[in-house]
Amino acid sequence: MATVTFKNDIVCNLAGNEVNVGDTAPVVTVVNSNPMLQDEQVGGEGKVQLVIAVPSLDTGVCDAETRRFNQEAANLEGVEVITVSMDLPFAAARWCGAAGIENIKVCSDFRNKDFGNAYGVLLADGPLAGVLARVIFVVGKDGKVAYKQVVPEITEEPNYEEAIEAAKAAANA
């Protein structure tokens, strides 16, 4: 079972089916915050997706990460950028409006935790049990995982440049 840490002290296990580079990306449905409550598909063939899992938009690190990817998405041609959290869609919509998020889809896995379980990024224990770990996937046009970044310490930001380059490479493949 994969793990991450919280505040460099608490080890948190990740639940679900671990998905790695080269694996077929599971096709799951999450709930979009704009348009409100519309189903959104993660995974599948035919398009490149940069999928960003975060614990909650209402934290400083998740806020900064989502804003950064929103800025980067403006220059990512041929890449659909989706952030997934456990936030309710109503709260996510309010946050997106206040943050000026326009270039990415912000979705929730609150209903059934399908994304967290299918991709193996659901925190199984610890103080944040039930939310998503900080993980980034790039799903290529062939429906396979082309890139995966698990941020080992949940309170730290990811390597943005590496994720963006992986998304660009997948879009140009």
Short mmCIF file of N, CA and C in Angstrom, two decimals:
data_model
loop_
_atom_site.label_atom_id
_atom_site.label_comp_id
_atom_site.label_asym_id
_atom_site.label_seq_id
_atom_site.Cartn_x
_atom_site.Cartn_y
_atom_site.Cartn_z
N MET A 1 0.85 -1.18 0.00
CA MET A 1 0.00 0.00 0.00
C MET A 1 0.90 1.24 0.00
N ALA A 2 0.62 2.16 -0.90
CA ALA A 2 1.38 3.40 -0.99
C ALA A 2 1.04 4.30 0.19
N THR A 3 1.97 5.20 0.52
CA THR A 3 1.76 6.11 1.64
C THR A 3 2.21 7.52 1.29
N VAL A 4 1.70 8.48 2.04
CA VAL A 4 2.17 9.87 2.02
C VAL A 4 2.26 10.28 3.49
N THR A 5 2.89 11.43 3.72
CA THR A 5 2.95 11.92 5.10
C THR A 5 2.16 13.21 5.21
N PHE A 6 1.75 13.50 6.44
CA PHE A 6 1.05 14.74 6.77
C PHE A 6 1.87 15.44 7.84
N LYS A 7 2.30 16.66 7.53
CA LYS A 7 3.14 17.47 8.42
C LYS A 7 4.43 16.74 8.78
N ASN A 8 4.95 15.97 7.81
CA ASN A 8 6.21 15.23 7.94
C ASN A 8 6.25 14.29 9.14
N ASP A 9 5.11 13.98 9.68
CA ASP A 9 5.08 13.21 10.92
C ASP A 9 4.14 12.01 10.85
N ILE A 10 2.97 12.21 10.31
CA ILE A 10 1.94 11.17 10.32
C ILE A 10 1.93 10.47 8.97
N VAL A 11 2.13 9.16 8.97
CA VAL A 11 2.09 8.37 7.74
C VAL A 11 0.64 8.02 7.45
N CYS A 12 0.21 8.31 6.22
CA CYS A 12 -1.16 8.03 5.78
C CYS A 12 -1.12 7.02 4.64
N ASN A 13 -1.88 5.96 4.77
CA ASN A 13 -1.98 4.95 3.72
C ASN A 13 -2.96 5.40 2.66
N LEU A 14 -2.68 5.02 1.42
CA LEU A 14 -3.58 5.32 0.30
C LEU A 14 -4.40 4.08 -0.01
N ALA A 15 -5.71 4.26 -0.10
CA ALA A 15 -6.63 3.16 -0.39
C ALA A 15 -6.95 3.13 -1.87
N GLY A 16 -7.41 1.99 -2.31
CA GLY A 16 -7.84 1.86 -3.70
C GLY A 16 -6.82 1.11 -4.53
N ASN A 17 -7.09 1.08 -5.83
CA ASN A 17 -6.23 0.36 -6.77
C ASN A 17 -5.14 1.28 -7.29
N GLU A 18 -3.90 0.98 -6.95
CA GLU A 18 -2.80 1.83 -7.39
C GLU A 18 -2.68 1.78 -8.91
N VAL A 19 -2.62 2.95 -9.52
CA VAL A 19 -2.48 3.09 -10.97
C VAL A 19 -1.11 3.69 -11.24
N ASN A 20 -0.39 3.10 -12.19
CA ASN A 20 0.96 3.56 -12.50
C ASN A 20 1.12 3.89 -13.97
N VAL A 21 2.23 4.51 -14.31
CA VAL A 21 2.53 4.86 -15.69
C VAL A 21 2.49 3.59 -16.54
N GLY A 22 1.81 3.69 -17.68
CA GLY A 22 1.66 2.56 -18.58
C GLY A 22 0.35 1.81 -18.41
N ASP A 23 -0.28 1.97 -17.25
CA ASP A 23 -1.57 1.33 -17.00
C ASP A 23 -2.68 2.05 -17.77
N THR A 24 -3.72 1.32 -18.11
CA THR A 24 -4.91 1.96 -18.66
C THR A 24 -5.56 2.76 -17.55
N ALA A 25 -5.82 4.03 -17.83
CA ALA A 25 -6.44 4.90 -16.82
C ALA A 25 -7.89 4.47 -16.61
N PRO A 26 -8.29 4.25 -15.37
CA PRO A 26 -9.69 3.91 -15.11
C PRO A 26 -10.61 5.05 -15.58
N VAL A 27 -11.73 4.69 -16.12
CA VAL A 27 -12.73 5.69 -16.52
C VAL A 27 -13.72 5.82 -15.37
N VAL A 28 -13.77 7.01 -14.78
CA VAL A 28 -14.66 7.25 -13.65
C VAL A 28 -15.39 8.57 -13.86
N THR A 29 -16.46 8.73 -13.12
CA THR A 29 -17.25 9.95 -13.19
C THR A 29 -17.08 10.73 -11.90
N VAL A 30 -16.79 12.02 -12.06
CA VAL A 30 -16.74 12.95 -10.94
C VAL A 30 -17.80 14.02 -11.21
N VAL A 31 -18.01 14.91 -10.25
CA VAL A 31 -19.07 15.90 -10.37
C VAL A 31 -18.47 17.28 -10.57
N ASN A 32 -18.81 17.92 -11.68
CA ASN A 32 -18.28 19.24 -12.01
C ASN A 32 -18.95 20.30 -11.15
N SER A 33 -18.20 21.36 -10.85
CA SER A 33 -18.78 22.48 -10.09
C SER A 33 -19.29 23.58 -11.02
N ASN A 34 -18.92 23.52 -12.30
CA ASN A 34 -19.40 24.51 -13.28
C ASN A 34 -19.32 23.90 -14.67
N PRO A 35 -20.39 23.47 -15.28
CA PRO A 35 -21.77 23.64 -14.81
C PRO A 35 -22.05 22.75 -13.59
N MET A 36 -22.81 23.31 -12.68
CA MET A 36 -23.09 22.69 -11.40
C MET A 36 -23.70 21.31 -11.54
N LEU A 37 -23.10 20.36 -10.85
CA LEU A 37 -23.57 18.98 -10.72
C LEU A 37 -23.58 18.20 -12.03
N GLN A 38 -22.89 18.67 -13.03
CA GLN A 38 -22.78 17.92 -14.29
C GLN A 38 -21.71 16.84 -14.13
N ASP A 39 -22.00 15.64 -14.61
CA ASP A 39 -21.01 14.57 -14.56
C ASP A 39 -19.86 14.88 -15.51
N GLU A 40 -18.67 14.56 -15.07
CA GLU A 40 -17.45 14.77 -15.84
C GLU A 40 -16.66 13.47 -15.84
N GLN A 41 -16.15 13.07 -17.00
CA GLN A 41 -15.41 11.81 -17.10
C GLN A 41 -13.92 12.05 -16.97
N VAL A 42 -13.30 11.25 -16.12
CA VAL A 42 -11.84 11.21 -16.01
C VAL A 42 -11.40 9.89 -16.59
N GLY A 43 -10.36 9.92 -17.42
CA GLY A 43 -9.86 8.72 -18.07
C GLY A 43 -10.55 8.51 -19.41
N GLY A 44 -10.09 7.51 -20.12
CA GLY A 44 -10.66 7.22 -21.43
C GLY A 44 -9.73 7.63 -22.54
N GLU A 45 -10.10 7.26 -23.75
CA GLU A 45 -9.28 7.53 -24.92
C GLU A 45 -9.75 8.77 -25.66
N GLY A 46 -8.87 9.28 -26.52
CA GLY A 46 -9.27 10.33 -27.43
C GLY A 46 -8.86 11.74 -27.06
N LYS A 47 -8.42 11.95 -25.82
CA LYS A 47 -7.97 13.29 -25.42
C LYS A 47 -6.91 13.15 -24.34
N VAL A 48 -6.14 14.21 -24.20
CA VAL A 48 -5.13 14.24 -23.14
C VAL A 48 -5.73 14.95 -21.94
N GLN A 49 -5.57 14.36 -20.78
CA GLN A 49 -6.06 14.96 -19.55
C GLN A 49 -4.91 15.11 -18.55
N LEU A 50 -4.84 16.28 -17.95
CA LEU A 50 -3.97 16.54 -16.81
C LEU A 50 -4.91 16.54 -15.61
N VAL A 51 -4.81 15.51 -14.78
CA VAL A 51 -5.74 15.31 -13.67
C VAL A 51 -5.00 15.56 -12.36
N ILE A 52 -5.49 16.51 -11.60
CA ILE A 52 -4.83 16.95 -10.39
C ILE A 52 -5.73 16.62 -9.20
N ALA A 53 -5.27 15.73 -8.34
CA ALA A 53 -6.01 15.39 -7.13
C ALA A 53 -5.48 16.23 -5.98
N VAL A 54 -6.39 16.86 -5.25
CA VAL A 54 -6.01 17.66 -4.08
C VAL A 54 -6.95 17.32 -2.92
N PRO A 55 -6.50 17.50 -1.68
CA PRO A 55 -7.38 17.22 -0.53
C PRO A 55 -8.59 18.14 -0.46
N SER A 56 -8.37 19.47 -0.47
CA SER A 56 -9.47 20.43 -0.36
C SER A 56 -9.03 21.78 -0.89
N LEU A 57 -9.88 22.40 -1.69
CA LEU A 57 -9.57 23.73 -2.23
C LEU A 57 -9.43 24.77 -1.13
N ASP A 58 -9.98 24.48 0.01
CA ASP A 58 -10.01 25.43 1.12
C ASP A 58 -8.78 25.31 2.03
N THR A 59 -7.64 24.98 1.44
CA THR A 59 -6.37 24.98 2.16
C THR A 59 -5.38 25.80 1.34
N GLY A 60 -4.40 26.35 2.00
CA GLY A 60 -3.44 27.21 1.32
C GLY A 60 -2.71 26.54 0.17
N VAL A 61 -2.26 25.32 0.38
CA VAL A 61 -1.49 24.62 -0.66
C VAL A 61 -2.38 24.25 -1.84
N CYS A 62 -3.56 23.72 -1.57
CA CYS A 62 -4.48 23.34 -2.66
C CYS A 62 -4.93 24.58 -3.43
N ASP A 63 -5.17 25.66 -2.72
CA ASP A 63 -5.54 26.93 -3.34
C ASP A 63 -4.44 27.37 -4.30
N ALA A 64 -3.20 27.41 -3.81
CA ALA A 64 -2.07 27.84 -4.65
C ALA A 64 -1.88 26.92 -5.84
N GLU A 65 -1.99 25.61 -5.61
CA GLU A 65 -1.79 24.64 -6.68
C GLU A 65 -2.85 24.78 -7.77
N THR A 66 -4.09 24.92 -7.37
CA THR A 66 -5.18 25.02 -8.34
C THR A 66 -5.08 26.33 -9.12
N ARG A 67 -4.74 27.41 -8.45
CA ARG A 67 -4.54 28.68 -9.15
C ARG A 67 -3.40 28.59 -10.15
N ARG A 68 -2.32 27.94 -9.76
CA ARG A 68 -1.16 27.81 -10.66
C ARG A 68 -1.53 27.00 -11.90
N PHE A 69 -2.21 25.87 -11.71
CA PHE A 69 -2.59 25.06 -12.87
C PHE A 69 -3.62 25.79 -13.73
N ASN A 70 -4.47 26.60 -13.14
CA ASN A 70 -5.40 27.41 -13.92
C ASN A 70 -4.63 28.37 -14.84
N GLN A 71 -3.57 28.99 -14.32
CA GLN A 71 -2.74 29.88 -15.13
C GLN A 71 -2.03 29.11 -16.24
N GLU A 72 -1.45 27.98 -15.88
CA GLU A 72 -0.70 27.17 -16.85
C GLU A 72 -1.62 26.61 -17.94
N ALA A 73 -2.86 26.31 -17.60
CA ALA A 73 -3.79 25.70 -18.55
C ALA A 73 -4.06 26.61 -19.74
N ALA A 74 -3.93 27.91 -19.55
CA ALA A 74 -4.16 28.86 -20.65
C ALA A 74 -3.19 28.62 -21.80
N ASN A 75 -2.04 28.00 -21.52
CA ASN A 75 -1.02 27.75 -22.54
C ASN A 75 -0.88 26.27 -22.88
N LEU A 76 -1.79 25.45 -22.44
CA LEU A 76 -1.72 24.02 -22.70
C LEU A 76 -2.73 23.63 -23.78
N GLU A 77 -2.32 23.73 -25.02
CA GLU A 77 -3.22 23.38 -26.12
C GLU A 77 -3.39 21.87 -26.20
N GLY A 78 -4.63 21.46 -26.39
CA GLY A 78 -4.92 20.04 -26.55
C GLY A 78 -4.90 19.25 -25.26
N VAL A 79 -4.95 19.95 -24.12
CA VAL A 79 -4.94 19.27 -22.82
C VAL A 79 -6.14 19.74 -22.01
N GLU A 80 -6.94 18.79 -21.55
CA GLU A 80 -8.04 19.09 -20.64
C GLU A 80 -7.50 18.99 -19.21
N VAL A 81 -7.64 20.06 -18.46
CA VAL A 81 -7.11 20.10 -17.09
C VAL A 81 -8.28 19.98 -16.11
N ILE A 82 -8.19 18.99 -15.24
CA ILE A 82 -9.26 18.72 -14.27
C ILE A 82 -8.64 18.61 -12.88
N THR A 83 -9.14 19.41 -11.95
CA THR A 83 -8.77 19.26 -10.55
C THR A 83 -9.91 18.53 -9.85
N VAL A 84 -9.54 17.53 -9.05
CA VAL A 84 -10.54 16.74 -8.32
C VAL A 84 -10.24 16.83 -6.83
N SER A 85 -11.26 17.13 -6.05
CA SER A 85 -11.14 17.14 -4.59
C SER A 85 -12.39 16.48 -4.01
N MET A 86 -12.49 16.48 -2.70
CA MET A 86 -13.69 15.99 -2.04
C MET A 86 -14.62 17.13 -1.64
N ASP A 87 -14.28 18.35 -2.01
CA ASP A 87 -15.14 19.49 -1.70
C ASP A 87 -16.50 19.32 -2.37
N LEU A 88 -17.55 19.77 -1.70
CA LEU A 88 -18.86 19.76 -2.34
C LEU A 88 -18.83 20.69 -3.54
N PRO A 89 -19.54 20.36 -4.61
CA PRO A 89 -19.54 21.21 -5.80
C PRO A 89 -19.97 22.65 -5.53
N PHE A 90 -20.87 22.86 -4.58
CA PHE A 90 -21.33 24.21 -4.25
C PHE A 90 -20.18 25.03 -3.67
N ALA A 91 -19.43 24.43 -2.77
CA ALA A 91 -18.28 25.11 -2.17
C ALA A 91 -17.20 25.34 -3.22
N ALA A 92 -16.98 24.36 -4.09
CA ALA A 92 -15.98 24.50 -5.15
C ALA A 92 -16.37 25.63 -6.11
N ALA A 93 -17.65 25.72 -6.43
CA ALA A 93 -18.11 26.79 -7.33
C ALA A 93 -17.88 28.16 -6.71
N ARG A 94 -18.16 28.30 -5.43
CA ARG A 94 -17.91 29.57 -4.74
C ARG A 94 -16.42 29.90 -4.76
N TRP A 95 -15.60 28.89 -4.45
CA TRP A 95 -14.15 29.10 -4.43
C TRP A 95 -13.66 29.50 -5.83
N CYS A 96 -14.11 28.80 -6.86
CA CYS A 96 -13.69 29.11 -8.24
C CYS A 96 -14.07 30.54 -8.61
N GLY A 97 -15.27 30.97 -8.24
CA GLY A 97 -15.70 32.33 -8.54
C GLY A 97 -14.82 33.36 -7.86
N ALA A 98 -14.50 33.13 -6.60
CA ALA A 98 -13.65 34.06 -5.86
C ALA A 98 -12.22 34.05 -6.36
N ALA A 99 -11.75 32.90 -6.84
CA ALA A 99 -10.36 32.75 -7.29
C ALA A 99 -10.18 33.07 -8.77
N GLY A 100 -11.28 33.29 -9.50
CA GLY A 100 -11.17 33.59 -10.93
C GLY A 100 -10.73 32.40 -11.77
N ILE A 101 -11.15 31.21 -11.40
CA ILE A 101 -10.77 29.99 -12.11
C ILE A 101 -11.63 29.86 -13.37
N GLU A 102 -10.99 29.90 -14.53
CA GLU A 102 -11.72 29.85 -15.80
C GLU A 102 -11.16 28.86 -16.80
N ASN A 103 -9.93 28.38 -16.59
CA ASN A 103 -9.26 27.58 -17.61
C ASN A 103 -9.25 26.09 -17.32
N ILE A 104 -9.74 25.69 -16.16
CA ILE A 104 -9.74 24.28 -15.79
C ILE A 104 -11.12 23.88 -15.28
N LYS A 105 -11.34 22.58 -15.24
CA LYS A 105 -12.56 22.04 -14.64
C LYS A 105 -12.24 21.67 -13.20
N VAL A 106 -13.07 22.11 -12.28
CA VAL A 106 -12.89 21.78 -10.87
C VAL A 106 -14.04 20.86 -10.47
N CYS A 107 -13.70 19.65 -10.09
CA CYS A 107 -14.70 18.61 -9.87
C CYS A 107 -14.57 18.00 -8.48
N SER A 108 -15.61 17.27 -8.10
CA SER A 108 -15.65 16.63 -6.79
C SER A 108 -15.85 15.13 -6.93
N ASP A 109 -15.23 14.41 -6.01
CA ASP A 109 -15.37 12.96 -5.93
C ASP A 109 -16.20 12.57 -4.71
N PHE A 110 -17.03 13.51 -4.23
CA PHE A 110 -17.73 13.34 -2.97
C PHE A 110 -18.78 12.24 -2.97
N ARG A 111 -19.39 11.94 -4.12
CA ARG A 111 -20.52 11.01 -4.13
C ARG A 111 -20.13 9.60 -3.72
N ASN A 112 -19.23 9.01 -4.47
CA ASN A 112 -18.89 7.61 -4.23
C ASN A 112 -17.41 7.34 -4.04
N LYS A 113 -16.61 8.40 -4.12
CA LYS A 113 -15.16 8.27 -4.01
C LYS A 113 -14.61 7.34 -5.10
N ASP A 114 -15.29 7.34 -6.26
CA ASP A 114 -14.88 6.47 -7.36
C ASP A 114 -13.48 6.80 -7.86
N PHE A 115 -13.19 8.09 -8.03
CA PHE A 115 -11.87 8.48 -8.52
C PHE A 115 -10.80 8.06 -7.52
N GLY A 116 -10.98 8.43 -6.26
CA GLY A 116 -9.99 8.11 -5.24
C GLY A 116 -9.69 6.62 -5.15
N ASN A 117 -10.73 5.81 -5.21
CA ASN A 117 -10.55 4.36 -5.14
C ASN A 117 -9.97 3.78 -6.43
N ALA A 118 -10.47 4.23 -7.57
CA ALA A 118 -10.02 3.68 -8.85
C ALA A 118 -8.56 4.02 -9.15
N TYR A 119 -8.12 5.19 -8.69
CA TYR A 119 -6.75 5.63 -8.95
C TYR A 119 -5.82 5.40 -7.76
N GLY A 120 -6.35 4.90 -6.65
CA GLY A 120 -5.53 4.59 -5.49
C GLY A 120 -4.98 5.79 -4.76
N VAL A 121 -5.75 6.88 -4.72
CA VAL A 121 -5.26 8.12 -4.11
C VAL A 121 -6.14 8.61 -2.95
N LEU A 122 -6.97 7.75 -2.42
CA LEU A 122 -7.85 8.09 -1.30
C LEU A 122 -7.11 7.84 0.01
N LEU A 123 -7.06 8.85 0.87
CA LEU A 123 -6.41 8.67 2.17
C LEU A 123 -7.25 7.73 3.02
N ALA A 124 -6.66 6.61 3.42
CA ALA A 124 -7.38 5.57 4.15
C ALA A 124 -7.41 5.81 5.65
N ASP A 125 -6.45 6.58 6.15
CA ASP A 125 -6.36 6.78 7.59
C ASP A 125 -5.68 8.11 7.88
N GLY A 126 -5.46 8.37 9.15
CA GLY A 126 -4.84 9.63 9.54
C GLY A 126 -5.89 10.73 9.69
N PRO A 127 -5.44 11.93 10.05
CA PRO A 127 -6.39 13.02 10.31
C PRO A 127 -7.17 13.48 9.09
N LEU A 128 -6.69 13.17 7.90
CA LEU A 128 -7.38 13.58 6.67
C LEU A 128 -8.04 12.39 5.96
N ALA A 129 -8.28 11.31 6.67
CA ALA A 129 -8.89 10.13 6.07
C ALA A 129 -10.16 10.51 5.33
N GLY A 130 -10.29 9.97 4.11
CA GLY A 130 -11.49 10.23 3.32
C GLY A 130 -11.33 11.30 2.27
N VAL A 131 -10.21 12.03 2.28
CA VAL A 131 -9.96 13.00 1.21
C VAL A 131 -8.89 12.43 0.29
N LEU A 132 -8.61 13.14 -0.78
CA LEU A 132 -7.63 12.68 -1.76
C LEU A 132 -6.23 13.14 -1.39
N ALA A 133 -5.26 12.33 -1.74
CA ALA A 133 -3.86 12.71 -1.60
C ALA A 133 -3.54 13.72 -2.71
N ARG A 134 -2.39 14.35 -2.61
CA ARG A 134 -1.94 15.30 -3.63
C ARG A 134 -1.18 14.51 -4.70
N VAL A 135 -1.87 14.23 -5.81
CA VAL A 135 -1.31 13.39 -6.87
C VAL A 135 -1.70 13.99 -8.22
N ILE A 136 -0.80 13.86 -9.19
CA ILE A 136 -1.07 14.36 -10.55
C ILE A 136 -0.90 13.20 -11.53
N PHE A 137 -1.85 13.09 -12.44
CA PHE A 137 -1.79 12.11 -13.52
C PHE A 137 -1.89 12.84 -14.85
N VAL A 138 -1.19 12.32 -15.86
CA VAL A 138 -1.45 12.70 -17.24
C VAL A 138 -1.95 11.45 -17.94
N VAL A 139 -3.13 11.56 -18.53
CA VAL A 139 -3.72 10.46 -19.30
C VAL A 139 -3.56 10.83 -20.77
N GLY A 140 -2.91 9.95 -21.53
CA GLY A 140 -2.67 10.21 -22.94
C GLY A 140 -3.89 9.92 -23.80
N LYS A 141 -3.77 10.27 -25.07
CA LYS A 141 -4.87 10.05 -26.02
C LYS A 141 -5.25 8.58 -26.13
N ASP A 142 -4.28 7.70 -25.84
CA ASP A 142 -4.53 6.26 -25.90
C ASP A 142 -5.23 5.72 -24.65
N GLY A 143 -5.51 6.61 -23.70
CA GLY A 143 -6.20 6.19 -22.48
C GLY A 143 -5.29 5.59 -21.43
N LYS A 144 -3.98 5.67 -21.66
CA LYS A 144 -3.02 5.13 -20.70
C LYS A 144 -2.40 6.25 -19.87
N VAL A 145 -2.00 5.91 -18.66
CA VAL A 145 -1.34 6.88 -17.79
C VAL A 145 0.07 7.12 -18.34
N ALA A 146 0.32 8.37 -18.72
CA ALA A 146 1.62 8.75 -19.29
C ALA A 146 2.54 9.34 -18.23
N TYR A 147 1.98 9.77 -17.11
CA TYR A 147 2.76 10.42 -16.06
C TYR A 147 2.00 10.33 -14.75
N LYS A 148 2.76 10.18 -13.67
CA LYS A 148 2.16 10.16 -12.33
C LYS A 148 3.15 10.82 -11.37
N GLN A 149 2.63 11.70 -10.55
CA GLN A 149 3.44 12.33 -9.51
C GLN A 149 2.66 12.26 -8.19
N VAL A 150 3.18 11.51 -7.25
CA VAL A 150 2.62 11.47 -5.91
C VAL A 150 3.47 12.41 -5.06
N VAL A 151 2.87 13.45 -4.52
CA VAL A 151 3.62 14.37 -3.66
C VAL A 151 3.73 13.68 -2.30
N PRO A 152 4.96 13.33 -1.89
CA PRO A 152 5.11 12.51 -0.69
C PRO A 152 4.64 13.17 0.61
N GLU A 153 4.76 14.48 0.69
CA GLU A 153 4.31 15.23 1.87
C GLU A 153 3.10 16.05 1.45
N ILE A 154 1.95 15.72 1.98
CA ILE A 154 0.68 16.29 1.51
C ILE A 154 0.59 17.80 1.67
N THR A 155 1.40 18.39 2.55
CA THR A 155 1.35 19.84 2.77
C THR A 155 2.29 20.60 1.85
N GLU A 156 2.94 19.91 0.91
CA GLU A 156 3.86 20.56 -0.03
C GLU A 156 3.26 20.61 -1.42
N GLU A 157 3.72 21.57 -2.22
CA GLU A 157 3.25 21.71 -3.59
C GLU A 157 3.96 20.70 -4.49
N PRO A 158 3.36 20.38 -5.63
CA PRO A 158 3.98 19.43 -6.56
C PRO A 158 5.06 20.10 -7.39
N ASN A 159 5.71 19.30 -8.21
CA ASN A 159 6.66 19.80 -9.20
C ASN A 159 5.84 20.21 -10.42
N TYR A 160 5.50 21.48 -10.49
CA TYR A 160 4.63 21.98 -11.57
C TYR A 160 5.27 21.79 -12.94
N GLU A 161 6.53 22.16 -13.06
CA GLU A 161 7.20 22.13 -14.36
C GLU A 161 7.20 20.72 -14.94
N GLU A 162 7.50 19.73 -14.11
CA GLU A 162 7.53 18.35 -14.57
C GLU A 162 6.15 17.91 -15.07
N ALA A 163 5.11 18.25 -14.34
CA ALA A 163 3.75 17.87 -14.73
C ALA A 163 3.33 18.55 -16.02
N ILE A 164 3.64 19.84 -16.15
CA ILE A 164 3.29 20.59 -17.37
C ILE A 164 4.02 20.01 -18.58
N GLU A 165 5.30 19.71 -18.42
CA GLU A 165 6.07 19.13 -19.53
C GLU A 165 5.51 17.78 -19.93
N ALA A 166 5.10 16.97 -18.96
CA ALA A 166 4.50 15.67 -19.27
C ALA A 166 3.20 15.83 -20.04
N ALA A 167 2.40 16.82 -19.66
CA ALA A 167 1.13 17.07 -20.36
C ALA A 167 1.40 17.53 -21.79
N LYS A 168 2.37 18.42 -21.96
CA LYS A 168 2.72 18.90 -23.31
C LYS A 168 3.22 17.75 -24.17
N ALA A 169 4.06 16.90 -23.60
CA ALA A 169 4.59 15.75 -24.35
C ALA A 169 3.46 14.82 -24.78
N ALA A 170 2.51 14.58 -23.90
CA ALA A 170 1.38 13.71 -24.25
C ALA A 170 0.52 14.33 -25.34
N ALA A 171 0.35 15.65 -25.29
CA ALA A 171 -0.46 16.34 -26.30
C ALA A 171 0.20 16.31 -27.67
N ASN A 172 1.53 16.25 -27.67
CA ASN A 172 2.28 16.26 -28.93
C ASN A 172 2.63 14.86 -29.41
N ALA A 173 2.21 13.84 -28.69
CA ALA A 173 2.55 12.46 -29.06
C ALA A 173 1.69 11.97 -30.21
#
